[in-house]
CSV table of C-alpha atoms in Angstrom, one decimal:
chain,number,residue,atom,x,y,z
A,982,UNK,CA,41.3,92.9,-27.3
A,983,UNK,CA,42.2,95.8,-29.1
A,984,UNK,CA,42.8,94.2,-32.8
A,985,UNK,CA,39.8,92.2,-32.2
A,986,UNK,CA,37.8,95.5,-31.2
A,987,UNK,CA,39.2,97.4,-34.2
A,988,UNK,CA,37.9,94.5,-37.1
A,989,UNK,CA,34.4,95.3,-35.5
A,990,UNK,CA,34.5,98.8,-36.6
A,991,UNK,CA,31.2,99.2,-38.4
A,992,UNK,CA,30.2,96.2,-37.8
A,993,UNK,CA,26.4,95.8,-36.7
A,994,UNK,CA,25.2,92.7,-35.5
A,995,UNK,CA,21.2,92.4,-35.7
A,996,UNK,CA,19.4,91.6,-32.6
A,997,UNK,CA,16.1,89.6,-34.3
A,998,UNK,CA,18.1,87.9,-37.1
A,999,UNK,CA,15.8,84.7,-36.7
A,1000,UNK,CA,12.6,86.9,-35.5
A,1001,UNK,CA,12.1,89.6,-32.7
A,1002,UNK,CA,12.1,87.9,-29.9
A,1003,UNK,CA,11.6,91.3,-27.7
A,1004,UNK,CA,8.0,92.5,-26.0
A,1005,UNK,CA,7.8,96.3,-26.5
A,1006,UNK,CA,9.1,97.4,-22.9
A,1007,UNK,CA,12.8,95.2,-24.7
A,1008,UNK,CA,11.9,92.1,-22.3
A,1009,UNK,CA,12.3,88.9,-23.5
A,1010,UNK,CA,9.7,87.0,-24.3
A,1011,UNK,CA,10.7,83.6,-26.2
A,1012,UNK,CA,14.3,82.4,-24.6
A,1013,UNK,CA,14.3,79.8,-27.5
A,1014,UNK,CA,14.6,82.4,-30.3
A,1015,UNK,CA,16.8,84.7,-28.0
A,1016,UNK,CA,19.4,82.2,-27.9
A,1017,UNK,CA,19.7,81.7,-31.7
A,1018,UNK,CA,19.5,85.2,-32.1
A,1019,UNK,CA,22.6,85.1,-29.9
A,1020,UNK,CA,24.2,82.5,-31.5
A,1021,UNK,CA,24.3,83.9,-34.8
A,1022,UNK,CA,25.5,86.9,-33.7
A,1023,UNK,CA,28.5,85.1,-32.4
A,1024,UNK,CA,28.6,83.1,-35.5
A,1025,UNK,CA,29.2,86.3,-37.4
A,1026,UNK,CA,32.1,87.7,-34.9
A,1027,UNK,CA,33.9,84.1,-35.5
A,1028,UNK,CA,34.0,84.4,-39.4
A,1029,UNK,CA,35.8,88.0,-39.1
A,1030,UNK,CA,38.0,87.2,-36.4
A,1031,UNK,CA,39.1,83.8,-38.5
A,1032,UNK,CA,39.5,86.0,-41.2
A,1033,UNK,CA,42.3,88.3,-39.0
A,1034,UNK,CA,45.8,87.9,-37.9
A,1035,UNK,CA,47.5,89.0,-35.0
A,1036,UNK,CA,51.6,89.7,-35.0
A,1037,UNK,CA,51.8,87.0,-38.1
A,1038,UNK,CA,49.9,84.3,-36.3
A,1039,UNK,CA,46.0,83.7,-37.5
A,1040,UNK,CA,43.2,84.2,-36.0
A,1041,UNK,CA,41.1,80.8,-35.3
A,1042,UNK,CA,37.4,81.2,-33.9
A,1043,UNK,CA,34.5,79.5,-33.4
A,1044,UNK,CA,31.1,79.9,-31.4
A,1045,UNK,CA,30.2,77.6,-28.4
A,1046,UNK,CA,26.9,76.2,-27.9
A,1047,UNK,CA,26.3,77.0,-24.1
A,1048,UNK,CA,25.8,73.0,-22.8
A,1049,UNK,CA,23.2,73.1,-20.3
A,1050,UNK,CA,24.5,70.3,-18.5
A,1051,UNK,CA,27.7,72.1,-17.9
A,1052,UNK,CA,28.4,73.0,-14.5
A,1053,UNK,CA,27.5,76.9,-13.6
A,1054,UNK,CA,30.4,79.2,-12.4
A,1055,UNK,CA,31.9,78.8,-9.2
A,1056,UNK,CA,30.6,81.4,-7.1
A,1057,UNK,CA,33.7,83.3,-6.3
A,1058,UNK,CA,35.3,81.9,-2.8
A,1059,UNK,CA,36.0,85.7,-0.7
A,1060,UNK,CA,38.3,83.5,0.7
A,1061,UNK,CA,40.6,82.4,-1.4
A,1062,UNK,CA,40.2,86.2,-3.4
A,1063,UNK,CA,41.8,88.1,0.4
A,1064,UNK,CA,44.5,86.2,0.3
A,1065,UNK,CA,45.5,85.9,-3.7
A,1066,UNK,CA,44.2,88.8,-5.4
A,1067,UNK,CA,44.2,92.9,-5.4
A,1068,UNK,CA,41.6,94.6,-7.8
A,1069,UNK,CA,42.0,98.3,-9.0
A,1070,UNK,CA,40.4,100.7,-11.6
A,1071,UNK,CA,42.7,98.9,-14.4
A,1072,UNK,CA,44.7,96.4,-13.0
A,1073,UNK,CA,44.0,93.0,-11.4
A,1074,UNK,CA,46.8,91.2,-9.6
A,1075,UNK,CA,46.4,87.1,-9.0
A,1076,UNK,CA,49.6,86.1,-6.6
A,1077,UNK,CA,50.4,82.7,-5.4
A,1078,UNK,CA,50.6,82.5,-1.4
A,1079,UNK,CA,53.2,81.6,1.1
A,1080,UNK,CA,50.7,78.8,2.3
A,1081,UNK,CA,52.4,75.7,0.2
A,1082,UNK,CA,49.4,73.7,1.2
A,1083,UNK,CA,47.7,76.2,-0.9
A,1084,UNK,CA,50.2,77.5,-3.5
A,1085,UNK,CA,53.7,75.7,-5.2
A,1086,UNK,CA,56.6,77.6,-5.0
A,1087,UNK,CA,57.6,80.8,-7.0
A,1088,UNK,CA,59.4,80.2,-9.9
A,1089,UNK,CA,60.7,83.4,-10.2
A,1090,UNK,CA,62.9,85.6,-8.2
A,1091,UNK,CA,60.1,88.0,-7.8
A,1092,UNK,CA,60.0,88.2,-4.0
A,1093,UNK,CA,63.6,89.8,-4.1
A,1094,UNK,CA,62.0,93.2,-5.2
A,1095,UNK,CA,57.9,92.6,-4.3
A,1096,UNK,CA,58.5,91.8,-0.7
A,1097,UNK,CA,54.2,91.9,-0.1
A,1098,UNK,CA,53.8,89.9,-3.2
A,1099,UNK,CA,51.8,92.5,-4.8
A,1100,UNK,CA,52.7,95.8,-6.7
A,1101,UNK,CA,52.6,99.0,-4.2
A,1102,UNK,CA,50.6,102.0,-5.7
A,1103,UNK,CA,51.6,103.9,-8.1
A,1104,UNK,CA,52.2,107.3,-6.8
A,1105,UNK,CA,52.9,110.6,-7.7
A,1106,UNK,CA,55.6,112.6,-6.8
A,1107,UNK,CA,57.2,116.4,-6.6
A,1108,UNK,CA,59.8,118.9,-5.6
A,1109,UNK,CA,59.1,120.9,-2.7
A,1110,UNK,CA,59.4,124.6,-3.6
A,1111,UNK,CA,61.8,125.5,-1.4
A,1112,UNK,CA,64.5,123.2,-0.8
A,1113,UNK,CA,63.9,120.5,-3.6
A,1114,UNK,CA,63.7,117.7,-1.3
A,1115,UNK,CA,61.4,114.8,-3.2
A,1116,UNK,CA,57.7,114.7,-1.5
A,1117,UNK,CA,54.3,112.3,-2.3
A,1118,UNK,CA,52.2,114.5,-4.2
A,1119,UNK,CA,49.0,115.4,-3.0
A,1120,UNK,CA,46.5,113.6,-5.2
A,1121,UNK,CA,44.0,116.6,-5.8
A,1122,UNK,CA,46.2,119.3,-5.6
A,1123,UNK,CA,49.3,118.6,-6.9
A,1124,UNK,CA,48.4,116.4,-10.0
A,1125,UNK,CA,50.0,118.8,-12.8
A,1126,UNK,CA,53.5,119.3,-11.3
A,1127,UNK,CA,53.8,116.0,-10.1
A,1128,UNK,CA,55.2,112.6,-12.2
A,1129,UNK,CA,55.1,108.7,-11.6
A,1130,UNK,CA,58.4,106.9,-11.7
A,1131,UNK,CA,59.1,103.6,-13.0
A,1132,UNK,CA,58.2,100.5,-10.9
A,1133,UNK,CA,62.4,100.0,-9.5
A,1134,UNK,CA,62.5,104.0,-8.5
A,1135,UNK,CA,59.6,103.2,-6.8
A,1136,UNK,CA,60.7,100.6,-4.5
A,1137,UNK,CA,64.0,102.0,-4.0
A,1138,UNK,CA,62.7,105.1,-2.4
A,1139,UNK,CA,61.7,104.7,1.6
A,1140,UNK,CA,58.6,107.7,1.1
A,1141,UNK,CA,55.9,106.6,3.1
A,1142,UNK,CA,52.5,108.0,2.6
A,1143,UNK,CA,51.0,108.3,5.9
A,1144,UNK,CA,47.5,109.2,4.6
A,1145,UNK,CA,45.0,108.7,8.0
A,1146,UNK,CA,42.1,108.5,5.8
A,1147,UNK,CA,42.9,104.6,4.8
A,1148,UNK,CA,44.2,101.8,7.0
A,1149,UNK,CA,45.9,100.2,3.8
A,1150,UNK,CA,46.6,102.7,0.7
A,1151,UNK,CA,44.5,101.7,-2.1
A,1152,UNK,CA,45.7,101.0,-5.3
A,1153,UNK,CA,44.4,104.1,-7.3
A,1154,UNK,CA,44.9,106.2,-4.3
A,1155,UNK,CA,46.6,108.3,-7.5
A,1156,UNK,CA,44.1,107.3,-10.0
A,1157,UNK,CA,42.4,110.8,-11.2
A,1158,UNK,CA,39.1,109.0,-12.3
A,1159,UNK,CA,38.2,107.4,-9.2
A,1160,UNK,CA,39.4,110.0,-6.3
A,1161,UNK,CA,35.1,110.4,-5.5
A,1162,UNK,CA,34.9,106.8,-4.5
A,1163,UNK,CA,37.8,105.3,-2.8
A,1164,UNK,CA,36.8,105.3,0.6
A,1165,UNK,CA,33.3,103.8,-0.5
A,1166,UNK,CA,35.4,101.0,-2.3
A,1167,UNK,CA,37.1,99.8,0.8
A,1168,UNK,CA,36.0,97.5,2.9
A,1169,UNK,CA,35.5,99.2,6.7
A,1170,UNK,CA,36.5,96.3,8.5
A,1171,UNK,CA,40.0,94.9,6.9
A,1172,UNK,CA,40.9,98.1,4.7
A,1173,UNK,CA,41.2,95.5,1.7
A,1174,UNK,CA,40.4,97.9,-1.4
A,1175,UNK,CA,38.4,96.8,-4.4
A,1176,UNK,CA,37.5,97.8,-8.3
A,1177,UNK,CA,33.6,97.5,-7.3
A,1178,UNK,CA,30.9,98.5,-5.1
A,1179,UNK,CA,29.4,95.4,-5.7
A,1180,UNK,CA,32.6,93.3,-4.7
A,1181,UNK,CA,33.4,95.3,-1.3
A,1182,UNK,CA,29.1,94.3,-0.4
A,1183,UNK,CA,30.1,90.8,-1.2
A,1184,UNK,CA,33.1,90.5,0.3
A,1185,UNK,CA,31.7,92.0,4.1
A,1186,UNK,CA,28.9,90.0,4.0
A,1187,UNK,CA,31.2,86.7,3.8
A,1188,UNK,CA,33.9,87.4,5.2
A,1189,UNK,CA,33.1,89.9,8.1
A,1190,UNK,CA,28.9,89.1,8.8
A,1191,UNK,CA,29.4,89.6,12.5
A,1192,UNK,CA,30.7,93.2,11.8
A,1193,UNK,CA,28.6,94.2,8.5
A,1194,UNK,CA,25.2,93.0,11.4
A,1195,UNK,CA,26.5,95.3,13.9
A,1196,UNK,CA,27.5,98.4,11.6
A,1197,UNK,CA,24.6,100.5,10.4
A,1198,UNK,CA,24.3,100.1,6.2
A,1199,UNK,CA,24.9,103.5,4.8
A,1200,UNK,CA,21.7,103.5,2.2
A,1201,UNK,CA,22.4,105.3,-1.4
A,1202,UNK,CA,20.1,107.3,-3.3
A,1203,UNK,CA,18.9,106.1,-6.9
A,1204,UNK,CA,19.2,108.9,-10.0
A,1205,UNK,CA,18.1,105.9,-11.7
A,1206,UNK,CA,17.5,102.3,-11.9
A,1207,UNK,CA,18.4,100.9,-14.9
A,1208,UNK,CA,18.1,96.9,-14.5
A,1209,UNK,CA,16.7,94.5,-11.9
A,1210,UNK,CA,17.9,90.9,-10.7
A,1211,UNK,CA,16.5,88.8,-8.1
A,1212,UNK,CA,17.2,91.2,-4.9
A,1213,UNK,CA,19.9,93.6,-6.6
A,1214,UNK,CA,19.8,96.3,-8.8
A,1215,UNK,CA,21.5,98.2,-11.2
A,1216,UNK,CA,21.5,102.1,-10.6
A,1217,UNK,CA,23.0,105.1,-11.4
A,1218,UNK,CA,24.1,107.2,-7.6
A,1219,UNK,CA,25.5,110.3,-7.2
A,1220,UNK,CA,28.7,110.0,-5.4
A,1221,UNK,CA,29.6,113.6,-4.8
A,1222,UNK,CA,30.3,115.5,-8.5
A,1223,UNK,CA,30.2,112.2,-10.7
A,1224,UNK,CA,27.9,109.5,-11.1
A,1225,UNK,CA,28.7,105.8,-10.7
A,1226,UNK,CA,26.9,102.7,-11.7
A,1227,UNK,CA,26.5,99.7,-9.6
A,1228,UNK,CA,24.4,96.9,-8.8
A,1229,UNK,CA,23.7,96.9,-5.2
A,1230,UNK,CA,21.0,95.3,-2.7
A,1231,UNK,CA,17.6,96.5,-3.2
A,1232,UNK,CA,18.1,97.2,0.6
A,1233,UNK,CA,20.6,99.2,0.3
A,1234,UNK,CA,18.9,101.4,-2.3
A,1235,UNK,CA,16.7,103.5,-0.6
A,1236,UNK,CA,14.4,105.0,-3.4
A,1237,UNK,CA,14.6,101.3,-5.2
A,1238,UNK,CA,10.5,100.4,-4.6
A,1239,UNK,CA,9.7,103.8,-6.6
A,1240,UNK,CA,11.1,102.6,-9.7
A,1241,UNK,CA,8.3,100.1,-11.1
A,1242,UNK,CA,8.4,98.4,-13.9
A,1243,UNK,CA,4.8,99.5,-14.9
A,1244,UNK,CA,6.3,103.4,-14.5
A,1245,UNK,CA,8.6,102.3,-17.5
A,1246,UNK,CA,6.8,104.3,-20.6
A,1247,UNK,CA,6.8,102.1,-24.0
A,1248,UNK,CA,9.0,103.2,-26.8
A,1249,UNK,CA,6.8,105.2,-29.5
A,1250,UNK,CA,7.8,103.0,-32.6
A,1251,UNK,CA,5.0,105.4,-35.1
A,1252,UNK,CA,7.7,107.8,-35.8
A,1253,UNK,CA,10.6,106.0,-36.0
A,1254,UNK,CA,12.2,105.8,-39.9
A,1255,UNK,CA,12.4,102.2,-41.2
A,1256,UNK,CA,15.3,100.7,-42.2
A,1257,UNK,CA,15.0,98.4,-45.2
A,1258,UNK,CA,18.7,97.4,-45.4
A,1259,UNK,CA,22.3,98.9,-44.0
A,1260,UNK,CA,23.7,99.8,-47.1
A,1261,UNK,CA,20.7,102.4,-47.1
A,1262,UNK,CA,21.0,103.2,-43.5
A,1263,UNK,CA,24.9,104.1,-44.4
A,1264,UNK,CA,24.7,106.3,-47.5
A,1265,UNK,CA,25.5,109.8,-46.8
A,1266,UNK,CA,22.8,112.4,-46.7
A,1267,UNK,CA,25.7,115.1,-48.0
A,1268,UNK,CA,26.7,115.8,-51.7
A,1269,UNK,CA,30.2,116.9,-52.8
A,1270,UNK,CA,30.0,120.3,-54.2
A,1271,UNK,CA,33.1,121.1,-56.3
C-alpha cells in the first residue's frame, strides 16, 4: 500500500463531481448520484495507479461497478475465526488447523519451530541489575532499557511470563500504544485476544451467549458519538489517559440516547471562502524576498 499511498500525495478527489448529492447536516440524500460520485472517484485512482510501477512490474487498474445481484459478504463465522486466526494491533495471523476435515496438510516445515501454530508475543527483555541473569521486561516500567530479539532467540529461550492479569498473553502484551486497552480487548470467557472492541462483542455473543447473559455488561461512557448504524454506534470513550474509537451496541453505550441527530448544529457555509479551481486553492499566499 505504501507506493500506492505515496502517488496520491496531493491528490484530491472531489466529492460532488456529478452534483452534490449531500443535505447540509453531510447526509445523503440521492444514492443514485452518490454512487457515480463514487465511481468517478475510483475512476480517477485507476488512471494514476495504471500509470505507476512497482519493483519493474506495472501497475494495471480498473474500477468495479458494485453488481447488485452479487452475493453480500459472508458474515464472519466466530467459529471458524477461534480456531484459524489471531488478531493484534498490526498483525493478523490466518493458520491452517490440525482438523484435516477442515484444513490440508502443511506444506512447510513450520510446525518444527511454531509448535501452537501461531507466532508467540513479541516480548521485551533486560538484564537484571545485579547479577545479569536475562528477565521479561516489565511492559510499563522497563520499556527503555529493554530490547526484542529476533523471532529464533525467541523460541529458543524457556522465559515464561507468568502475568496473572491474562489467562492467555495477548499478542501486544508489549505493544506501547495499546497497554490502556488490553484487558478490555480480551474476551472474559476463553482469554482469546483481539485487535477490536467491536470483534471481542461479536465474538461473546456467538460463541459464549450463555456466559455473555449471565455476566453483567460493563456500560462505557460516550465523549462523543460520531456515526450511527442500525443498533451500534460509533463513539469516542475514554479508556483511562487515551481515547479509543469503537462501534459498539447502543446498549452498551450508556449516554448513546443523548446524542440526537437534531442536537447536530448545521455547518455555517456564509463565511466559508469559495474555491473556484485547485490550482487557485494551491498557490502560495507567501512571496520570495531576495
Amino acid at each position: 500500500m505504501a507506493p500506492l499511498s505515496r502517488a496520491l500525495s496531493g491528490v484530491i478527489l472531489p466529492y460532488d463531481f456529478y452534483g452534490n448529492h449531500l443535505d447540509s447536516k453531510k447526509e445523503c440524500v440521492d444514492k443514485e448520484l452518490e454512487l457515480k460520485n463514487f465511481a468517478k472517484a475510483g475512476e480517477t485512482l485507476s488512471e494514476i495507479w495504471s500509470e505507476m510501477e512497482i519493483d519493474k512490474f506495472p501497475v494495471l487498474a480498473k474500477y468495479i461497478t458494485p453488481d447488485e445481484s452479487l452475493p453480500s459478504l459472508p458474515v464472519i463465522d466466530y467459529s471458524w475465526h477461534q480456531k484459524h486466526v489471531r488478531e493484534s494491533q498490526y498483525f493478523l495471523q490466518i493458520v491452517k488447523c490440525d482438523d484435516r476435515s477442515c484444513c490440508t496438510d502443511f506444506r512447510s516445515d513450520v510446525r518444527l519451530f511454531l509448535h501452537d501454530r501461531f507466532f508467540p508475543p513479541p516480548l521485551l527483555y533486560k538484564r537484571h541489575e545485579n547479577d545479569g541473569r536475562l528477565l521479561i521486561a516489565d511492559p510499563l516500567k522497563d520499556a527503555k532499557n529493554a530490547s526484542f530479539f529476533t523471532l529464533f532467540k525467541r523460541l529458543s529461550i524457556k522465559l515464561n511470563c507468568n502475568d496473572p492479569t491474562f489467562k492467555n498473553l495477548p499478542y501486544d502484551y508489549h505493544c506501547s500504544t495499546v497497554q490502556d486497552i488490553l484487558q478490555d480487548r480480551i474476551c472474559p470467557f476463553c482469554g482469546l485476544y483481539f485487535a477490536s472492541l467491536k470483534n471481542v462483542k461479536e465474538h461473546r455473543k456467538i460463541i459464549h451467549p450463555a456466559q455473555r447473559i449471565a455476566k453483567k455488561i460493563l456500560k462505557k461512557t460516550a465523549t462523543r458519538i460520531i456515526k450511527r448504524r442500525n443498533d451500534e454506534v460509533l463513539c469516542v470513550v475514554d479508556n483511562n489517559d487515551a481515547q479509543d474509537i469503537e462501534w459498539l451496541a447502543i446498549e452498551e453505550v450508556i449516554n448513546a440516547d443523548s446524542f440526537l441527530p437534531s442536537q447536530e448544529s448545521e455547518v455555517n457555509t456564509e463565511d466559508l471562502p469559495i474555491i473556484e479551481s485547485i490550482k487557485d486553492w494551491l498557490k502560495c499566499d507567501w512571496e520570495e524576498v531576495n
